[in-house]
Amino acid sequence: MRRSLIARTAAAAATTVFALTACGGGSDPLQSGGSSAAPSEKIIVGSANFTESQILAEIYAQALQAKGVPVETKMSIGSRETYYPGLQDGSIDLIPEYTGVLLQFLNKQATETEPDAVYTALQSALPGKLTVLQKSAAEDKDAVVVTRETATRLHATTIADLAPNCGQLVFGGPPEFQTRPDGIPGIAKTYGCTFKEYRSLDAGGPLTISALKNGDVQAADIFTTDASIPADDFVVLADPKNNFAAQNVVPLINKAKVNDTVTQVLNGISAKLTTQGLTALNAEAASDTKPSAETVAKNWLTQNGLG
């Protein structure tokens, strides 16, 4: 979105002066293609209040900074219900998102579940000032997770298997999962599974993990790339009826802050992200040394040649 104003003076030597104004910076108008310069306005990068989102936001921020884009970060803002208004009012410009849950947040009647269909529907559902860049192959879904003991005792490998016993089980998860369309209402509608009680904890964080391990809850909402799943031998119950739609990681950004540089950087990250890689990032963050999200992001960028 570059505009150029050409003022020609009728002097003897006929000189041409180009004055450029760009949404976020200017560049030589004779270069082919769109602007690749960093925008003059900074990009405010936000994250949700869980580790993976914080790491992804740091990856976005550090990669943009490496290309000369001014960046400010606002980490651990909260749930989607908390940070989405910030995208609308401009207090944040960019945040890592997940296609399926974002689509259902915007359109509670959405029925798409496959990755490409969800992504296409999401593009149509977004308000005019926001856009998503390329989705990654990396996927992280909400999931109904139980301990190995519970799975064995109830002979459960799927949510459908669990359904006959849901009335005996306490479910734990973040407050918003209790009302989201693919949360408790979706599980009840899709599988006829109504839990005995819902306990509000955190978004797949230490409170939820501890409650599941200790038996305070018997089933929980935990993200499928969470390092606790292999570490604690938890069982992710399969979702044969696709209550949880595809959840590919995607950059959600203010359109006014997008230019060639920003697009190239963020699409380059999406091209490198994998589900296995997300799990590894979470495992690194949860390791004994407990590195910061900033450090984990820096390591990933270096390993992938994007630092």
PDB file of C-alpha atoms in Angstrom:
ATOM      1  CA  MET A   1       0.000   0.000   0.000  1.00  0.00           C
ATOM      2  CA  ARG A   2       2.471   2.567  -1.215  1.00  0.00           C
ATOM      3  CA  ARG A   3       1.559   5.869  -2.721  1.00  0.00           C
ATOM      4  CA  SER A   4       3.939   8.147  -4.586  1.00  0.00           C
ATOM      5  CA  LEU A   5       3.587  11.837  -5.367  1.00  0.00           C
ATOM      6  CA  ILE A   6       5.632  13.026  -8.372  1.00  0.00           C
ATOM      7  CA  ALA A   7       6.230  16.724  -8.646  1.00  0.00           C
ATOM      8  CA  ARG A   8       7.737  17.861 -11.920  1.00  0.00           C
ATOM      9  CA  THR A   9       9.160  21.402 -12.202  1.00  0.00           C
ATOM     10  CA  ALA A  10       9.354  23.149 -15.515  1.00  0.00           C
ATOM     11  CA  ALA A  11      12.958  24.206 -15.058  1.00  0.00           C
ATOM     12  CA  ALA A  12      15.540  24.242 -17.814  1.00  0.00           C
ATOM     13  CA  ALA A  13      17.107  21.049 -16.494  1.00  0.00           C
ATOM     14  CA  ALA A  14      13.710  19.311 -15.913  1.00  0.00           C
ATOM     15  CA  THR A  15      14.241  17.558 -12.581  1.00  0.00           C
ATOM     16  CA  THR A  16      11.884  15.031 -11.059  1.00  0.00           C
ATOM     17  CA  VAL A  17      11.316  14.751  -7.352  1.00  0.00           C
ATOM     18  CA  PHE A  18       9.680  11.744  -5.779  1.00  0.00           C
ATOM     19  CA  ALA A  19       8.078  12.060  -2.363  1.00  0.00           C
ATOM     20  CA  LEU A  20       6.986   8.802  -0.873  1.00  0.00           C
ATOM     21  CA  THR A  21       4.616   8.134   1.943  1.00  0.00           C
ATOM     22  CA  ALA A  22       3.974   4.591   3.106  1.00  0.00           C
ATOM     23  CA  CYS A  23       1.899   2.876   5.737  1.00  0.00           C
ATOM     24  CA  GLY A  24       4.852   2.018   7.898  1.00  0.00           C
ATOM     25  CA  GLY A  25       7.746   3.382   5.870  1.00  0.00           C
ATOM     26  CA  GLY A  26       8.966   4.229   2.395  1.00  0.00           C
ATOM     27  CA  SER A  27      11.272   2.766  -0.215  1.00  0.00           C
ATOM     28  CA  ASP A  28      12.592   3.418  -3.682  1.00  0.00           C
ATOM     29  CA  PRO A  29       9.534   3.569  -5.963  1.00  0.00           C
ATOM     30  CA  LEU A  30      11.561   2.263  -8.876  1.00  0.00           C
ATOM     31  CA  GLN A  31      12.125  -1.077  -7.177  1.00  0.00           C
ATOM     32  CA  SER A  32       9.923  -3.862  -8.485  1.00  0.00           C
ATOM     33  CA  GLY A  33       7.208  -5.333  -6.255  1.00  0.00           C
ATOM     34  CA  GLY A  34       5.757  -3.952  -3.045  1.00  0.00           C
ATOM     35  CA  SER A  35       7.596  -2.290  -0.196  1.00  0.00           C
ATOM     36  CA  SER A  36      10.098  -4.488   1.608  1.00  0.00           C
ATOM     37  CA  ALA A  37      11.225  -1.836   4.092  1.00  0.00           C
ATOM     38  CA  ALA A  38      10.329  -2.074   7.757  1.00  0.00           C
ATOM     39  CA  PRO A  39       7.327   0.042   8.725  1.00  0.00           C
ATOM     40  CA  SER A  40       8.057   3.228  10.662  1.00  0.00           C
ATOM     41  CA  GLU A  41       5.231   2.371  13.049  1.00  0.00           C
ATOM     42  CA  LYS A  42       6.066  -0.330  15.537  1.00  0.00           C
ATOM     43  CA  ILE A  43       4.181  -3.607  15.644  1.00  0.00           C
ATOM     44  CA  ILE A  44       2.801  -4.525  19.063  1.00  0.00           C
ATOM     45  CA  VAL A  45       3.006  -8.302  19.443  1.00  0.00           C
ATOM     46  CA  GLY A  46       0.778  -9.924  22.040  1.00  0.00           C
ATOM     47  CA  SER A  47       0.352 -13.405  23.455  1.00  0.00           C
ATOM     48  CA  ALA A  48      -2.253 -15.391  25.328  1.00  0.00           C
ATOM     49  CA  ASN A  49      -1.573 -16.548  28.875  1.00  0.00           C
ATOM     50  CA  PHE A  50       0.008 -19.934  28.176  1.00  0.00           C
ATOM     51  CA  THR A  51       3.573 -20.944  27.402  1.00  0.00           C
ATOM     52  CA  GLU A  52       3.225 -21.965  23.766  1.00  0.00           C
ATOM     53  CA  SER A  53       1.554 -18.687  22.828  1.00  0.00           C
ATOM     54  CA  GLN A  54       4.281 -16.742  24.623  1.00  0.00           C
ATOM     55  CA  ILE A  55       7.013 -18.647  22.758  1.00  0.00           C
ATOM     56  CA  LEU A  56       5.338 -18.151  19.376  1.00  0.00           C
ATOM     57  CA  ALA A  57       4.841 -14.446  20.074  1.00  0.00           C
ATOM     58  CA  GLU A  58       8.544 -14.151  20.956  1.00  0.00           C
ATOM     59  CA  ILE A  59       9.443 -15.957  17.724  1.00  0.00           C
ATOM     60  CA  TYR A  60       7.365 -13.460  15.741  1.00  0.00           C
ATOM     61  CA  ALA A  61       8.779 -10.472  17.629  1.00  0.00           C
ATOM     62  CA  GLN A  62      12.439 -11.475  17.454  1.00  0.00           C
ATOM     63  CA  ALA A  63      12.268 -12.427  13.778  1.00  0.00           C
ATOM     64  CA  LEU A  64      10.645  -9.093  12.909  1.00  0.00           C
ATOM     65  CA  GLN A  65      13.225  -7.186  14.954  1.00  0.00           C
ATOM     66  CA  ALA A  66      16.010  -9.027  13.120  1.00  0.00           C
ATOM     67  CA  LYS A  67      14.673  -7.517   9.897  1.00  0.00           C
ATOM     68  CA  GLY A  68      14.570  -4.014  11.337  1.00  0.00           C
ATOM     69  CA  VAL A  69      10.886  -3.863  12.225  1.00  0.00           C
ATOM     70  CA  PRO A  70      10.253  -1.901  15.448  1.00  0.00           C
ATOM     71  CA  VAL A  71       8.486  -4.181  17.912  1.00  0.00           C
ATOM     72  CA  GLU A  72       6.872  -3.948  21.339  1.00  0.00           C
ATOM     73  CA  THR A  73       5.621  -7.025  23.190  1.00  0.00           C
ATOM     74  CA  LYS A  74       2.662  -7.500  25.516  1.00  0.00           C
ATOM     75  CA  MET A  75       2.851 -11.025  26.876  1.00  0.00           C
ATOM     76  CA  SER A  76       0.323 -13.113  28.810  1.00  0.00           C
ATOM     77  CA  ILE A  77      -2.618 -10.814  28.107  1.00  0.00           C
ATOM     78  CA  GLY A  78      -5.148 -13.534  28.858  1.00  0.00           C
ATOM     79  CA  SER A  79      -7.640 -15.622  26.943  1.00  0.00           C
ATOM     80  CA  ARG A  80      -8.988 -14.839  23.465  1.00  0.00           C
ATOM     81  CA  GLU A  81     -11.957 -13.140  25.066  1.00  0.00           C
ATOM     82  CA  THR A  82      -9.485 -10.738  26.705  1.00  0.00           C
ATOM     83  CA  TYR A  83      -6.954 -10.062  23.934  1.00  0.00           C
ATOM     84  CA  TYR A  84      -9.216  -9.996  20.867  1.00  0.00           C
ATOM     85  CA  PRO A  85     -10.687  -6.570  21.735  1.00  0.00           C
ATOM     86  CA  GLY A  86      -7.104  -5.295  21.771  1.00  0.00           C
ATOM     87  CA  LEU A  87      -6.680  -6.338  18.148  1.00  0.00           C
ATOM     88  CA  GLN A  88      -9.818  -4.413  17.300  1.00  0.00           C
ATOM     89  CA  ASP A  89      -8.873  -1.214  19.135  1.00  0.00           C
ATOM     90  CA  GLY A  90      -5.228  -1.268  18.031  1.00  0.00           C
ATOM     91  CA  SER A  91      -3.627  -1.790  21.437  1.00  0.00           C
ATOM     92  CA  ILE A  92      -2.042  -4.913  19.946  1.00  0.00           C
ATOM     93  CA  ASP A  93      -1.305  -5.612  16.278  1.00  0.00           C
ATOM     94  CA  LEU A  94      -0.172  -9.227  16.014  1.00  0.00           C
ATOM     95  CA  ILE A  95      -0.784 -12.435  17.936  1.00  0.00           C
ATOM     96  CA  PRO A  96      -0.274 -16.158  17.251  1.00  0.00           C
ATOM     97  CA  GLU A  97      -3.640 -17.826  16.774  1.00  0.00           C
ATOM     98  CA  TYR A  98      -5.209 -21.217  16.053  1.00  0.00           C
ATOM     99  CA  THR A  99      -7.501 -21.471  13.052  1.00  0.00           C
ATOM    100  CA  GLY A 100     -10.348 -23.611  14.376  1.00  0.00           C
ATOM    101  CA  VAL A 101     -10.969 -21.946  17.720  1.00  0.00           C
ATOM    102  CA  LEU A 102     -10.604 -18.484  16.202  1.00  0.00           C
ATOM    103  CA  LEU A 103     -13.161 -19.362  13.518  1.00  0.00           C
ATOM    104  CA  GLN A 104     -15.634 -20.602  16.117  1.00  0.00           C
ATOM    105  CA  PHE A 105     -15.004 -17.513  18.219  1.00  0.00           C
ATOM    106  CA  LEU A 106     -15.970 -15.351  15.234  1.00  0.00           C
ATOM    107  CA  ASN A 107     -18.736 -17.599  13.933  1.00  0.00           C
ATOM    108  CA  LYS A 108     -20.336 -19.882  16.477  1.00  0.00           C
ATOM    109  CA  GLN A 109     -22.271 -21.608  13.688  1.00  0.00           C
ATOM    110  CA  ALA A 110     -19.133 -22.655  11.792  1.00  0.00           C
ATOM    111  CA  THR A 111     -19.092 -26.348  10.897  1.00  0.00           C
ATOM    112  CA  GLU A 112     -15.762 -26.649   9.050  1.00  0.00           C
ATOM    113  CA  THR A 113     -13.276 -29.075  10.582  1.00  0.00           C
ATOM    114  CA  GLU A 114     -10.627 -29.818   7.898  1.00  0.00           C
ATOM    115  CA  PRO A 115      -7.508 -27.575   7.833  1.00  0.00           C
ATOM    116  CA  ASP A 116      -8.002 -25.897   4.433  1.00  0.00           C
ATOM    117  CA  ALA A 117     -11.755 -25.489   4.867  1.00  0.00           C
ATOM    118  CA  VAL A 118     -11.286 -23.963   8.314  1.00  0.00           C
ATOM    119  CA  TYR A 119      -8.621 -21.559   7.010  1.00  0.00           C
ATOM    120  CA  THR A 120     -10.783 -20.428   4.095  1.00  0.00           C
ATOM    121  CA  ALA A 121     -13.808 -19.893   6.336  1.00  0.00           C
ATOM    122  CA  LEU A 122     -11.667 -17.995   8.823  1.00  0.00           C
ATOM    123  CA  GLN A 123     -10.473 -15.563   6.160  1.00  0.00           C
ATOM    124  CA  SER A 124     -14.094 -14.762   5.340  1.00  0.00           C
ATOM    125  CA  ALA A 125     -15.129 -14.432   8.987  1.00  0.00           C
ATOM    126  CA  LEU A 126     -12.477 -11.885   9.996  1.00  0.00           C
ATOM    127  CA  PRO A 127     -13.438  -8.211  10.299  1.00  0.00           C
ATOM    128  CA  GLY A 128     -12.073  -5.915   7.607  1.00  0.00           C
ATOM    129  CA  LYS A 129      -9.177  -4.485   9.635  1.00  0.00           C
ATOM    130  CA  LEU A 130      -7.693  -7.895  10.521  1.00  0.00           C
ATOM    131  CA  THR A 131      -6.136 -10.598   8.386  1.00  0.00           C
ATOM    132  CA  VAL A 132      -4.296 -13.886   8.755  1.00  0.00           C
ATOM    133  CA  LEU A 133      -1.117 -14.706   6.883  1.00  0.00           C
ATOM    134  CA  GLN A 134      -0.150 -18.229   5.838  1.00  0.00           C
ATOM    135  CA  LYS A 135      -1.124 -21.011   8.232  1.00  0.00           C
ATOM    136  CA  SER A 136       1.543 -23.430   9.367  1.00  0.00           C
ATOM    137  CA  ALA A 137       1.424 -27.213   9.348  1.00  0.00           C
ATOM    138  CA  ALA A 138       1.858 -27.014  13.118  1.00  0.00           C
ATOM    139  CA  GLU A 139      -1.336 -27.862  14.924  1.00  0.00           C
ATOM    140  CA  ASP A 140      -2.234 -27.709  18.589  1.00  0.00           C
ATOM    141  CA  LYS A 141      -5.723 -28.698  19.647  1.00  0.00           C
ATOM    142  CA  ASP A 142      -7.684 -28.645  22.832  1.00  0.00           C
ATOM    143  CA  ALA A 143      -8.191 -32.244  23.878  1.00  0.00           C
ATOM    144  CA  VAL A 144      -9.932 -34.291  26.535  1.00  0.00           C
ATOM    145  CA  VAL A 145      -7.056 -35.835  28.473  1.00  0.00           C
ATOM    146  CA  VAL A 146      -7.135 -38.469  31.225  1.00  0.00           C
ATOM    147  CA  THR A 147      -4.554 -40.371  33.227  1.00  0.00           C
ATOM    148  CA  ARG A 148      -3.395 -43.773  32.041  1.00  0.00           C
ATOM    149  CA  GLU A 149      -5.154 -45.314  35.046  1.00  0.00           C
ATOM    150  CA  THR A 150      -8.499 -43.718  34.142  1.00  0.00           C
ATOM    151  CA  ALA A 151      -8.174 -44.695  30.491  1.00  0.00           C
ATOM    152  CA  THR A 152      -7.446 -48.302  31.446  1.00  0.00           C
ATOM    153  CA  ARG A 153     -10.142 -48.510  34.106  1.00  0.00           C
ATOM    154  CA  LEU A 154     -12.845 -47.120  31.812  1.00  0.00           C
ATOM    155  CA  HIS A 155     -11.548 -48.811  28.663  1.00  0.00           C
ATOM    156  CA  ALA A 156     -11.462 -45.394  27.030  1.00  0.00           C
ATOM    157  CA  THR A 157      -9.447 -44.467  23.965  1.00  0.00           C
ATOM    158  CA  THR A 158     -11.961 -41.940  22.580  1.00  0.00           C
ATOM    159  CA  ILE A 159     -14.300 -39.297  23.996  1.00  0.00           C
ATOM    160  CA  ALA A 160     -17.168 -41.550  22.885  1.00  0.00           C
ATOM    161  CA  ASP A 161     -15.786 -44.312  25.117  1.00  0.00           C
ATOM    162  CA  LEU A 162     -15.754 -41.907  28.037  1.00  0.00           C
ATOM    163  CA  ALA A 163     -19.320 -40.675  27.518  1.00  0.00           C
ATOM    164  CA  PRO A 164     -21.159 -43.370  29.565  1.00  0.00           C
ATOM    165  CA  ASN A 165     -19.040 -42.453  32.586  1.00  0.00           C
ATOM    166  CA  CYS A 166     -18.915 -38.661  32.268  1.00  0.00           C
ATOM    167  CA  GLY A 167     -21.501 -38.209  35.012  1.00  0.00           C
ATOM    168  CA  GLN A 168     -19.015 -39.680  37.487  1.00  0.00           C
ATOM    169  CA  LEU A 169     -16.101 -37.457  36.474  1.00  0.00           C
ATOM    170  CA  VAL A 170     -14.957 -33.952  37.405  1.00  0.00           C
ATOM    171  CA  PHE A 171     -13.562 -32.010  34.454  1.00  0.00           C
ATOM    172  CA  GLY A 172     -10.886 -29.329  34.761  1.00  0.00           C
ATOM    173  CA  GLY A 173      -9.931 -26.545  32.395  1.00  0.00           C
ATOM    174  CA  PRO A 174      -9.778 -22.786  31.876  1.00  0.00           C
ATOM    175  CA  PRO A 175     -12.918 -20.779  32.709  1.00  0.00           C
ATOM    176  CA  GLU A 176     -13.667 -19.989  29.062  1.00  0.00           C
ATOM    177  CA  PHE A 177     -13.702 -23.690  28.068  1.00  0.00           C
ATOM    178  CA  GLN A 178     -16.908 -24.109  30.047  1.00  0.00           C
ATOM    179  CA  THR A 179     -18.848 -21.945  27.578  1.00  0.00           C
ATOM    180  CA  ARG A 180     -16.956 -22.130  24.275  1.00  0.00           C
ATOM    181  CA  PRO A 181     -18.858 -23.920  21.469  1.00  0.00           C
ATOM    182  CA  ASP A 182     -16.237 -26.666  21.185  1.00  0.00           C
ATOM    183  CA  GLY A 183     -15.721 -26.836  24.941  1.00  0.00           C
ATOM    184  CA  ILE A 184     -18.126 -28.352  27.452  1.00  0.00           C
ATOM    185  CA  PRO A 185     -21.230 -27.470  25.338  1.00  0.00           C
ATOM    186  CA  GLY A 186     -19.687 -29.111  22.266  1.00  0.00           C
ATOM    187  CA  ILE A 187     -18.624 -32.240  24.123  1.00  0.00           C
ATOM    188  CA  ALA A 188     -22.125 -32.592  25.556  1.00  0.00           C
ATOM    189  CA  LYS A 189     -23.790 -32.018  22.187  1.00  0.00           C
ATOM    190  CA  THR A 190     -21.438 -34.167  20.123  1.00  0.00           C
ATOM    191  CA  TYR A 191     -20.897 -37.081  22.493  1.00  0.00           C
ATOM    192  CA  GLY A 192     -23.708 -36.854  25.046  1.00  0.00           C
ATOM    193  CA  CYS A 193     -21.029 -36.420  27.691  1.00  0.00           C
ATOM    194  CA  THR A 194     -22.144 -34.341  30.676  1.00  0.00           C
ATOM    195  CA  PHE A 195     -19.584 -34.163  33.449  1.00  0.00           C
ATOM    196  CA  LYS A 196     -20.424 -34.311  37.144  1.00  0.00           C
ATOM    197  CA  GLU A 197     -18.712 -30.985  37.800  1.00  0.00           C
ATOM    198  CA  TYR A 198     -16.562 -28.393  36.060  1.00  0.00           C
ATOM    199  CA  ARG A 199     -13.551 -27.015  37.889  1.00  0.00           C
ATOM    200  CA  SER A 200     -12.094 -23.730  36.592  1.00  0.00           C
ATOM    201  CA  LEU A 201      -8.312 -23.939  36.588  1.00  0.00           C
ATOM    202  CA  ASP A 202      -5.888 -22.589  33.961  1.00  0.00           C
ATOM    203  CA  ALA A 203      -5.254 -23.024  30.232  1.00  0.00           C
ATOM    204  CA  GLY A 204      -3.523 -26.384  30.319  1.00  0.00           C
ATOM    205  CA  GLY A 205      -1.032 -25.009  32.827  1.00  0.00           C
ATOM    206  CA  PRO A 206       0.371 -26.214  36.161  1.00  0.00           C
ATOM    207  CA  LEU A 207      -2.969 -26.010  37.977  1.00  0.00           C
ATOM    208  CA  THR A 208      -4.655 -28.290  35.446  1.00  0.00           C
ATOM    209  CA  ILE A 209      -1.720 -30.698  35.247  1.00  0.00           C
ATOM    210  CA  SER A 210      -1.479 -30.957  39.023  1.00  0.00           C
ATOM    211  CA  ALA A 211      -5.238 -31.455  39.448  1.00  0.00           C
ATOM    212  CA  LEU A 212      -5.240 -34.289  36.899  1.00  0.00           C
ATOM    213  CA  LYS A 213      -2.194 -35.989  38.436  1.00  0.00           C
ATOM    214  CA  ASN A 214      -3.608 -35.697  41.958  1.00  0.00           C
ATOM    215  CA  GLY A 215      -7.076 -36.926  41.023  1.00  0.00           C
ATOM    216  CA  ASP A 216      -8.801 -33.645  41.884  1.00  0.00           C
ATOM    217  CA  VAL A 217     -10.180 -33.854  38.339  1.00  0.00           C
ATOM    218  CA  GLN A 218     -10.486 -37.039  36.303  1.00  0.00           C
ATOM    219  CA  ALA A 219     -10.482 -35.430  32.851  1.00  0.00           C
ATOM    220  CA  ALA A 220      -9.043 -32.152  31.652  1.00  0.00           C
ATOM    221  CA  ASP A 221      -8.638 -29.788  28.728  1.00  0.00           C
ATOM    222  CA  ILE A 222      -4.937 -29.941  27.812  1.00  0.00           C
ATOM    223  CA  PHE A 223      -3.352 -28.868  24.544  1.00  0.00           C
ATOM    224  CA  THR A 224      -2.150 -31.751  22.404  1.00  0.00           C
ATOM    225  CA  THR A 225       1.430 -30.410  22.191  1.00  0.00           C
ATOM    226  CA  ASP A 226       1.796 -30.030  25.968  1.00  0.00           C
ATOM    227  CA  ALA A 227       5.021 -31.564  27.266  1.00  0.00           C
ATOM    228  CA  SER A 228       3.180 -33.003  30.290  1.00  0.00           C
ATOM    229  CA  ILE A 229       1.360 -35.549  28.114  1.00  0.00           C
ATOM    230  CA  PRO A 230       4.402 -37.746  27.396  1.00  0.00           C
ATOM    231  CA  ALA A 231       6.120 -36.773  30.652  1.00  0.00           C
ATOM    232  CA  ASP A 232       3.201 -37.864  32.866  1.00  0.00           C
ATOM    233  CA  ASP A 233       1.928 -40.650  30.602  1.00  0.00           C
ATOM    234  CA  PHE A 234      -1.413 -38.922  30.112  1.00  0.00           C
ATOM    235  CA  VAL A 235      -3.804 -40.232  27.447  1.00  0.00           C
ATOM    236  CA  VAL A 236      -5.254 -37.932  24.791  1.00  0.00           C
ATOM    237  CA  LEU A 237      -8.697 -39.293  23.935  1.00  0.00           C
ATOM    238  CA  ALA A 238      -9.399 -39.433  20.218  1.00  0.00           C
ATOM    239  CA  ASP A 239     -12.115 -37.183  18.816  1.00  0.00           C
ATOM    240  CA  PRO A 240     -13.755 -39.315  16.082  1.00  0.00           C
ATOM    241  CA  LYS A 241     -16.683 -36.909  15.598  1.00  0.00           C
ATOM    242  CA  ASN A 242     -14.406 -33.867  15.183  1.00  0.00           C
ATOM    243  CA  ASN A 243     -15.749 -31.785  18.036  1.00  0.00           C
ATOM    244  CA  PHE A 244     -12.394 -30.009  17.909  1.00  0.00           C
ATOM    245  CA  ALA A 245     -11.736 -28.551  14.455  1.00  0.00           C
ATOM    246  CA  ALA A 246      -8.310 -28.195  12.835  1.00  0.00           C
ATOM    247  CA  GLN A 247      -6.126 -25.838  14.869  1.00  0.00           C
ATOM    248  CA  ASN A 248      -3.235 -24.740  12.680  1.00  0.00           C
ATOM    249  CA  VAL A 249      -1.000 -21.993  14.074  1.00  0.00           C
ATOM    250  CA  VAL A 250      -1.502 -18.766  12.114  1.00  0.00           C
ATOM    251  CA  PRO A 251      -0.425 -15.119  12.559  1.00  0.00           C
ATOM    252  CA  LEU A 252      -3.423 -12.842  13.166  1.00  0.00           C
ATOM    253  CA  ILE A 253      -2.457  -9.264  12.350  1.00  0.00           C
ATOM    254  CA  ASN A 254      -3.742  -5.743  11.806  1.00  0.00           C
ATOM    255  CA  LYS A 255      -3.874  -5.239   8.024  1.00  0.00           C
ATOM    256  CA  ALA A 256      -2.453  -1.727   8.346  1.00  0.00           C
ATOM    257  CA  LYS A 257       0.804  -3.163   9.710  1.00  0.00           C
ATOM    258  CA  VAL A 258       1.369  -5.635   6.858  1.00  0.00           C
ATOM    259  CA  ASN A 259       3.983  -5.007   4.177  1.00  0.00           C
ATOM    260  CA  ASP A 260       6.361  -7.208   2.184  1.00  0.00           C
ATOM    261  CA  THR A 261       8.889  -7.498   5.004  1.00  0.00           C
ATOM    262  CA  VAL A 262       6.317  -8.436   7.620  1.00  0.00           C
ATOM    263  CA  THR A 263       4.665 -10.925   5.268  1.00  0.00           C
ATOM    264  CA  GLN A 264       7.958 -12.545   4.329  1.00  0.00           C
ATOM    265  CA  VAL A 265       9.068 -12.887   7.948  1.00  0.00           C
ATOM    266  CA  LEU A 266       5.813 -14.325   9.294  1.00  0.00           C
ATOM    267  CA  ASN A 267       5.211 -16.651   6.343  1.00  0.00           C
ATOM    268  CA  GLY A 268       8.792 -17.872   6.692  1.00  0.00           C
ATOM    269  CA  ILE A 269       8.108 -18.807  10.305  1.00  0.00           C
ATOM    270  CA  SER A 270       4.872 -20.589   9.391  1.00  0.00           C
ATOM    271  CA  ALA A 271       6.731 -22.607   6.747  1.00  0.00           C
ATOM    272  CA  LYS A 272       9.134 -23.920   9.406  1.00  0.00           C
ATOM    273  CA  LEU A 273       6.698 -24.681  12.226  1.00  0.00           C
ATOM    274  CA  THR A 274       5.591 -28.288  12.744  1.00  0.00           C
ATOM    275  CA  THR A 275       3.464 -30.036  15.333  1.00  0.00           C
ATOM    276  CA  GLN A 276       6.496 -32.027  16.473  1.00  0.00           C
ATOM    277  CA  GLY A 277       8.411 -28.772  16.719  1.00  0.00           C
ATOM    278  CA  LEU A 278       5.721 -27.194  18.903  1.00  0.00           C
ATOM    279  CA  THR A 279       5.912 -30.142  21.290  1.00  0.00           C
ATOM    280  CA  ALA A 280       9.693 -29.756  21.416  1.00  0.00           C
ATOM    281  CA  LEU A 281       9.385 -26.034  22.184  1.00  0.00           C
ATOM    282  CA  ASN A 282       7.010 -26.759  25.064  1.00  0.00           C
ATOM    283  CA  ALA A 283       9.289 -29.507  26.353  1.00  0.00           C
ATOM    284  CA  GLU A 284      12.271 -27.157  26.289  1.00  0.00           C
ATOM    285  CA  ALA A 285      10.337 -24.532  28.229  1.00  0.00           C
ATOM    286  CA  ALA A 286       9.310 -27.153  30.798  1.00  0.00           C
ATOM    287  CA  SER A 287      12.824 -28.605  31.225  1.00  0.00           C
ATOM    288  CA  ASP A 288      14.722 -28.455  34.508  1.00  0.00           C
ATOM    289  CA  THR A 289      16.490 -25.216  33.595  1.00  0.00           C
ATOM    290  CA  LYS A 290      13.126 -23.502  32.905  1.00  0.00           C
ATOM    291  CA  PRO A 291      14.403 -21.176  30.163  1.00  0.00           C
ATOM    292  CA  SER A 292      12.329 -18.091  29.392  1.00  0.00           C
ATOM    293  CA  ALA A 293      10.011 -17.938  26.382  1.00  0.00           C
ATOM    294  CA  GLU A 294      12.428 -15.381  24.939  1.00  0.00           C
ATOM    295  CA  THR A 295      15.341 -17.837  25.166  1.00  0.00           C
ATOM    296  CA  VAL A 296      13.365 -20.756  23.741  1.00  0.00           C
ATOM    297  CA  ALA A 297      12.264 -18.582  20.822  1.00  0.00           C
ATOM    298  CA  LYS A 298      15.809 -17.379  20.161  1.00  0.00           C
ATOM    299  CA  ASN A 299      17.087 -20.957  20.104  1.00  0.00           C
ATOM    300  CA  TRP A 300      14.397 -22.013  17.623  1.00  0.00           C
ATOM    301  CA  LEU A 301      15.073 -19.086  15.313  1.00  0.00           C
ATOM    302  CA  THR A 302      18.799 -19.850  15.332  1.00  0.00           C
ATOM    303  CA  GLN A 303      18.220 -23.561  14.658  1.00  0.00           C
ATOM    304  CA  ASN A 304      15.944 -22.726  11.725  1.00  0.00           C
ATOM    305  CA  GLY A 305      18.140 -20.045  10.204  1.00  0.00           C
ATOM    306  CA  LEU A 306      15.680 -17.263  10.950  1.00  0.00           C
ATOM    307  CA  GLY A 307      17.468 -15.469  13.757  1.00  0.00           C
TER     308      GLY A 307
END
